[in-house]
Short mmCIF file of C-alpha atoms and ligand atoms in Angstrom, two decimals:
data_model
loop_
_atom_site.label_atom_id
_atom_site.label_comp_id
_atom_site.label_asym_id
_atom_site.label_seq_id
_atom_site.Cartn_x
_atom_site.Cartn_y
_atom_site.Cartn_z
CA UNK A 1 32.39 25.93 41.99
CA UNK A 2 29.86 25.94 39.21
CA UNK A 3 28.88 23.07 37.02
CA UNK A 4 26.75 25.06 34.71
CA UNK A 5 27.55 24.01 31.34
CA UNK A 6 28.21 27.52 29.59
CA UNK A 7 30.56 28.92 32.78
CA UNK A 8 32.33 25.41 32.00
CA UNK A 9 32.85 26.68 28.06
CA UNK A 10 33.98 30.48 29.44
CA UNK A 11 36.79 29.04 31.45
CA UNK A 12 37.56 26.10 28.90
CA UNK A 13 38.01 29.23 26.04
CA UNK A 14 39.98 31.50 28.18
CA UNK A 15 42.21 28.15 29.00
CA UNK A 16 42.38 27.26 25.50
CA UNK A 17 43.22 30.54 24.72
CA UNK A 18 46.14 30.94 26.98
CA UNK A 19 47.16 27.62 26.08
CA UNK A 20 47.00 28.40 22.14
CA UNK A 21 49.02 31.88 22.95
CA UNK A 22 51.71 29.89 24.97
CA UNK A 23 52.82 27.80 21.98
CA UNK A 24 52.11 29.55 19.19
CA UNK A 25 54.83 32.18 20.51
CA UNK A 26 57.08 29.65 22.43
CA UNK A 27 57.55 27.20 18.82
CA UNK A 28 61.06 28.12 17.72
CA UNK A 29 62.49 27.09 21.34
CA UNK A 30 60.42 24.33 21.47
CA UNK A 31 60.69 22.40 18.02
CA UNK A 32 64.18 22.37 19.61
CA UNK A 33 62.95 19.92 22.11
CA UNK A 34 61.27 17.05 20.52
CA UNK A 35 60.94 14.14 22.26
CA UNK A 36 58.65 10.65 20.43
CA UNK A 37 56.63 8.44 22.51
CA UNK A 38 54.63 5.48 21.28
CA UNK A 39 56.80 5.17 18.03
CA UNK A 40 59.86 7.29 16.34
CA UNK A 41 56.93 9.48 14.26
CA UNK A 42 54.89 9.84 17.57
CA UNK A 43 56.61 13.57 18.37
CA UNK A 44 55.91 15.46 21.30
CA UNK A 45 57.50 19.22 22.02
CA UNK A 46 58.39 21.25 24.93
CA UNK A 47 55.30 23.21 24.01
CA UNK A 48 52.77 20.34 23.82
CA UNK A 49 54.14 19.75 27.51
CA UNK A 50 54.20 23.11 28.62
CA UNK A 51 50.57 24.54 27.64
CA UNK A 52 49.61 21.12 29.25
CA UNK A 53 51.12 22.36 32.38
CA UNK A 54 49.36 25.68 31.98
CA UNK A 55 45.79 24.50 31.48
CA UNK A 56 46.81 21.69 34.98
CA UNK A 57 47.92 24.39 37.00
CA UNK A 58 45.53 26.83 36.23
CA UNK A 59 42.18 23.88 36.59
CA UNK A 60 44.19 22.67 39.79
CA UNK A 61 44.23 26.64 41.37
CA UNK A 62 40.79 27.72 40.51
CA UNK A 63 38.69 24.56 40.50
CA UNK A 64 40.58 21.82 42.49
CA UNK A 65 38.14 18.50 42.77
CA UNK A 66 37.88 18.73 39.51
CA UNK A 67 39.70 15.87 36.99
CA UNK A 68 42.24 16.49 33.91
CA UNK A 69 42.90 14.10 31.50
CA UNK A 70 45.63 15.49 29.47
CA UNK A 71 47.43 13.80 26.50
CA UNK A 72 50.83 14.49 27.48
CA UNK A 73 49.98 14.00 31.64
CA UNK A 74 47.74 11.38 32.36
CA UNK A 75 44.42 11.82 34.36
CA UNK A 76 44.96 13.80 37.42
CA UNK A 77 42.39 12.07 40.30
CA UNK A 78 39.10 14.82 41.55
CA UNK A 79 36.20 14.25 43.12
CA UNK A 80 33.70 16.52 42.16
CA UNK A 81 32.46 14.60 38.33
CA UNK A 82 33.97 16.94 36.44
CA UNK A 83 36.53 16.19 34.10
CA UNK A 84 38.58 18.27 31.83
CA UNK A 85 40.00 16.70 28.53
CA UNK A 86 42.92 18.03 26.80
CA UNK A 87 45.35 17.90 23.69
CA UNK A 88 47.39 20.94 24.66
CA UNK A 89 48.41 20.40 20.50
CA UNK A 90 46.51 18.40 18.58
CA UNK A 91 48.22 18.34 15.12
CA UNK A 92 51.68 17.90 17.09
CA UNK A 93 53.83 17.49 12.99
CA UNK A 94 51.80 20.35 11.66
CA UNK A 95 53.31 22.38 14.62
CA UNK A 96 56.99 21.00 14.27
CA UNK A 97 56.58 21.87 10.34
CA UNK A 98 54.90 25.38 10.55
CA UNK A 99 51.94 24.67 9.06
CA UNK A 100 49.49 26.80 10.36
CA UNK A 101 47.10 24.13 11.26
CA UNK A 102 47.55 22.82 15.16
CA UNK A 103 44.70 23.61 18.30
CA UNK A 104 44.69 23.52 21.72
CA UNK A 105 41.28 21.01 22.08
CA UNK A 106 39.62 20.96 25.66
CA UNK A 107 36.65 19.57 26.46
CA UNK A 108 34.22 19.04 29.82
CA UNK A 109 32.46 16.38 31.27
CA UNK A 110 29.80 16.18 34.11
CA UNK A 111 29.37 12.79 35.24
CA UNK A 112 30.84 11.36 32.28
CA UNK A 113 28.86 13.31 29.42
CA UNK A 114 30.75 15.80 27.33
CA UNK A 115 28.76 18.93 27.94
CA UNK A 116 30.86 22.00 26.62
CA UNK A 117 33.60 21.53 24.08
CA UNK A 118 36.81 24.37 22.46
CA UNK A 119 38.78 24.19 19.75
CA UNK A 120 41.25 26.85 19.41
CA UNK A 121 43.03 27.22 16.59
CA UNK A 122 46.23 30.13 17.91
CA UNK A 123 47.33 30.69 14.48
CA UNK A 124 44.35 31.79 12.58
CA UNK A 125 42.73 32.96 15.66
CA UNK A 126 39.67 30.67 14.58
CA UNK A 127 37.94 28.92 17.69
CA UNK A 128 34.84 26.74 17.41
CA UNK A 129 32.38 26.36 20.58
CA UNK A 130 29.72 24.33 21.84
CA UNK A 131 27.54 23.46 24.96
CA UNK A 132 25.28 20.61 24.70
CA UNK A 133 22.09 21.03 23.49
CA UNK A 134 22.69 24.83 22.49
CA UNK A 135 24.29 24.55 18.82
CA UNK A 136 27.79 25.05 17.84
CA UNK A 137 29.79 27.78 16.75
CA UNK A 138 32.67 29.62 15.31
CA UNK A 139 33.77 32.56 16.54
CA UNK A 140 30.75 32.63 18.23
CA UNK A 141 28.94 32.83 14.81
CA UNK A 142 26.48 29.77 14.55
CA UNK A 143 27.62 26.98 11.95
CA UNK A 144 25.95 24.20 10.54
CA UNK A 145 26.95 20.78 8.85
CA UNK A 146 26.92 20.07 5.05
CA UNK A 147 23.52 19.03 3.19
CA UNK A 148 25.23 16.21 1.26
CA UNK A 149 23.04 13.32 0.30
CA UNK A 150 25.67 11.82 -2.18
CA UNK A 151 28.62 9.48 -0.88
CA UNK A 152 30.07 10.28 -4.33
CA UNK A 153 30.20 14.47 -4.16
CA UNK A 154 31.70 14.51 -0.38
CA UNK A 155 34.52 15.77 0.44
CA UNK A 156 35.88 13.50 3.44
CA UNK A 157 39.08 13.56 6.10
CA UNK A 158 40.60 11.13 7.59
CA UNK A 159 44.14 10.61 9.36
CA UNK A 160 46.47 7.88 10.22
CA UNK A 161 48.20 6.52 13.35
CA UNK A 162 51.81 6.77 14.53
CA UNK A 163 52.01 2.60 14.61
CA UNK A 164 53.31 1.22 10.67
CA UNK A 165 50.82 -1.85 11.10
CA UNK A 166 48.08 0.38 12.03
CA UNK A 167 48.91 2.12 8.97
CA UNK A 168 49.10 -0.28 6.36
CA UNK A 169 45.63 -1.07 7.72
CA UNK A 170 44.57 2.58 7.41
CA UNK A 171 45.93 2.80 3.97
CA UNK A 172 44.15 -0.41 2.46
CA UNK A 173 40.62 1.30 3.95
CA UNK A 174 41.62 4.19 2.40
CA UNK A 175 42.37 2.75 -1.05
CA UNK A 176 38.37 1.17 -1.10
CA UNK A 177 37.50 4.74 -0.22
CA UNK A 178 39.02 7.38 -2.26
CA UNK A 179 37.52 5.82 -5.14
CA UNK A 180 33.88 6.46 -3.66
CA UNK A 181 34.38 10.30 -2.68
CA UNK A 182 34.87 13.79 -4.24
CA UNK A 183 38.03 13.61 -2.64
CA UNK A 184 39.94 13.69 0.37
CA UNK A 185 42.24 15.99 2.92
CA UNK A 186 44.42 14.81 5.56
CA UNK A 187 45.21 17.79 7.40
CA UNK A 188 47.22 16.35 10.46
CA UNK A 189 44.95 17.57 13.70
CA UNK A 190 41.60 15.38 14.58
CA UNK A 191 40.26 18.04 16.43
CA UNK A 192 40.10 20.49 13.25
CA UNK A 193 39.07 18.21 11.04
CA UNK A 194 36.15 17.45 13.24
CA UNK A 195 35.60 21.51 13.86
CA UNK A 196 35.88 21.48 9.67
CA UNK A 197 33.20 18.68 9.30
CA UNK A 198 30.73 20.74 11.93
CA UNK A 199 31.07 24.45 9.61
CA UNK A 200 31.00 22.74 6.18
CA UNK A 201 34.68 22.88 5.41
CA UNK A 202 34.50 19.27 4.95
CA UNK A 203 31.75 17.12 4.68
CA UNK A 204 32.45 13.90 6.42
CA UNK A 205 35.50 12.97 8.58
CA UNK A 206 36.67 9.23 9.81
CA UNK A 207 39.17 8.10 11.89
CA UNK A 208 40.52 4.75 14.14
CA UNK A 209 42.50 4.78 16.81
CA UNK A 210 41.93 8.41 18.02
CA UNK A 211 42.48 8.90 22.27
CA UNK A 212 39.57 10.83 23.75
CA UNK A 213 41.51 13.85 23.86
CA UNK A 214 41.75 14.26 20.03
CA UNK A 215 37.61 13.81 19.16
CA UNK A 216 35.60 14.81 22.85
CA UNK A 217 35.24 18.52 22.08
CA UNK A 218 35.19 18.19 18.25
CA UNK A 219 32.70 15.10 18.45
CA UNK A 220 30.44 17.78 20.41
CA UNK A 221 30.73 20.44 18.33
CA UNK A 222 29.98 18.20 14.92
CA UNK A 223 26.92 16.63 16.68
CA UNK A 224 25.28 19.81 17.96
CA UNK A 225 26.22 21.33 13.90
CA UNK A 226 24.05 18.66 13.11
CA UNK A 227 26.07 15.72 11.90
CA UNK A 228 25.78 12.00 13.37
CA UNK A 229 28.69 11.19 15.53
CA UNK A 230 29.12 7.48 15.92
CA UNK A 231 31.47 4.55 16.03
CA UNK A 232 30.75 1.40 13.56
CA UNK A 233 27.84 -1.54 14.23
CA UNK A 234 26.68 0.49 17.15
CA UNK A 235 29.39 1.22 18.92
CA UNK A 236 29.93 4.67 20.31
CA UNK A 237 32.52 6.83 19.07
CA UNK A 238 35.85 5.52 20.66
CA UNK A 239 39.44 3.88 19.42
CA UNK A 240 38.23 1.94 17.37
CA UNK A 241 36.33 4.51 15.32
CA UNK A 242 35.00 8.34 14.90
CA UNK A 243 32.75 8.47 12.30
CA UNK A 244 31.37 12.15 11.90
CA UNK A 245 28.99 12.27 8.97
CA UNK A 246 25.92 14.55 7.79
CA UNK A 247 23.00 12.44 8.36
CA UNK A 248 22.27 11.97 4.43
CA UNK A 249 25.57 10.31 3.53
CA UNK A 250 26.04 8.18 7.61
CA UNK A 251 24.45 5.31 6.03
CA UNK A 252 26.49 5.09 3.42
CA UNK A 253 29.73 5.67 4.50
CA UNK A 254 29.27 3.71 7.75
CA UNK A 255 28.63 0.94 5.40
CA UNK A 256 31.55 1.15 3.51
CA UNK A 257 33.30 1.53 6.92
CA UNK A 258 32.06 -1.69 7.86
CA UNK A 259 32.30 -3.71 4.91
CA UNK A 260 36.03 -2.83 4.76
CA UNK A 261 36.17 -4.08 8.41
CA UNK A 262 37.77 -0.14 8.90
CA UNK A 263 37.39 -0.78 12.89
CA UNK A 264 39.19 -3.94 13.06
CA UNK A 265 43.03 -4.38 12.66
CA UNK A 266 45.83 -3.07 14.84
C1 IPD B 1 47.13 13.39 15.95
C2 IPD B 1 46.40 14.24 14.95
C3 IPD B 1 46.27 13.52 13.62
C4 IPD B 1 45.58 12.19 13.77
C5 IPD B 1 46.30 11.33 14.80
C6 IPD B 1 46.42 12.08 16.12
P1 IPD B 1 48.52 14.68 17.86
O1 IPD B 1 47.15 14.04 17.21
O2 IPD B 1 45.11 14.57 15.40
O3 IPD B 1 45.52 14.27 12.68
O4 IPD B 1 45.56 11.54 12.52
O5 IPD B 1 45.55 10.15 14.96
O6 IPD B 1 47.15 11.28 17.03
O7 IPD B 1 49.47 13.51 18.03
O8 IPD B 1 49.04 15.68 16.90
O9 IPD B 1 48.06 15.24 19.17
#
């Protein structure tokens, strides 16, 4: 079984793909079958579960030492350091609503590095790319970051958690922020906010408490369109914070990040 980095994106796309197909034209049936985990806003669908199964069954068929890590799963045990991460829907709501703004994120590690990252978007057929160290794209057209060097004329994202305390702590950050920015979207799927960030869409993105599944492939794909991908004080990116920012406005916005404590809390 191959480890080469680009084979590893080929079979994450076609995956993605199949995944994207799956519940884009299974969503009637399944909005009927919404389940909520960590709290009553925390929805999952019979879709999120089965193009989870799809991507699991297919990675346990053609490449079985492997590891998945899937959002709706849990991390399936391999042996051969590689490991598959997936949000079979990232943007869950956006999917129960019809907005036409969900993906199917999957990502691949070798010994722990993230080394080829998808995000497919099924509805708008838009998919970004990238292999480490070889750019990023979308739709296989090369894309680079924003050339922003003013905190004040960037348009940011962020999102919020499913937990009310985590919230309320998102929301006072928020309130310091807004002020300081062009503006700001909350578009309801990490993984397309980060793909947005990476092809100018968006200039800057933050978010705490995102699982690996919702930032490995976008965190890839922003960092090889040029941005700097980062936690706060140091940190790498992790639950406590993605920070995705064009290097002329990172300083400033991790500072505001930090003075605002935006990595502490619930
Ligand atoms: C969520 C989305 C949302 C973000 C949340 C995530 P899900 O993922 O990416 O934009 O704000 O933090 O949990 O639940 O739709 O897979």
């Amino acid at each position: 079984t191959p480890t080469e980095p680009s084979e590893l994106l080929e079979l994450a796309v076609t995956l993605a793909r199949q995944a994207g197909e799956l519940a884009r034209n299974t969503r009637v049936e399944a909005i009927g079958r919404v389940t909520t985990k960590s709290t009553a806003t925390d929805v999952v669908t019979a879709a999120d579960k089965a193009a989870e199964r799809l991507v699991v069954e297919a990675l346990s068929a053609i490449r079985p030492s492997d590891t998945v890590l899937g959002e709706e799963g849990g991390e399936s045990p391999g042996g051969s350091g590689v490991r598959w991460i997936l949000d079979p829907i990232d943007g869950t709501v956006n999917y129960l609503y019809g907005l036409p703004h969900y993906a199917v994120s999957l990502a691949v590690e070798v010994d722990g590095i993230v080394v080829a990252g998808v995000v497919h978007n099924p509805v708008t057929g838009e998919e970004w790319t990238a292999v480490r160290g070889a750019g990023a794209f979308r739709n296989w057209e090369p894309i680079r970051c924003s050339q922003v060097t003013d905190l004040g004329q960037t348009l940011i994202a962020t999102g919020f958690g499913y937990a009310a305390d985590r919230r309320a702590h998102q929301a006072r950050v928020l309130a310091e922020v807004l002020p300081r920015v062009r503006d700001l979207r909350r578009n309801g799927a990490a993984s397309l906010d980060l793909c947005w960030a990476a092809d100018g869409r968006l200039d800057a993105y933050y978010e705490k408490g995102l699982s690996l599944w919702d930032h490995a492939a976008g965190g890839l794909i922003c960092a090889e369109a040029g941005l700097v991908v980062s936690g706060l004080r140091g940190a790498a990116p992790g639950p406590e914070m993605v920070l995705a920012a064009p290097r002329g406005v990172y300083d400033a916005l991790h500072a505001l990040l930090v003075e605002l404590d935006a990595d502490a809390g619930p």
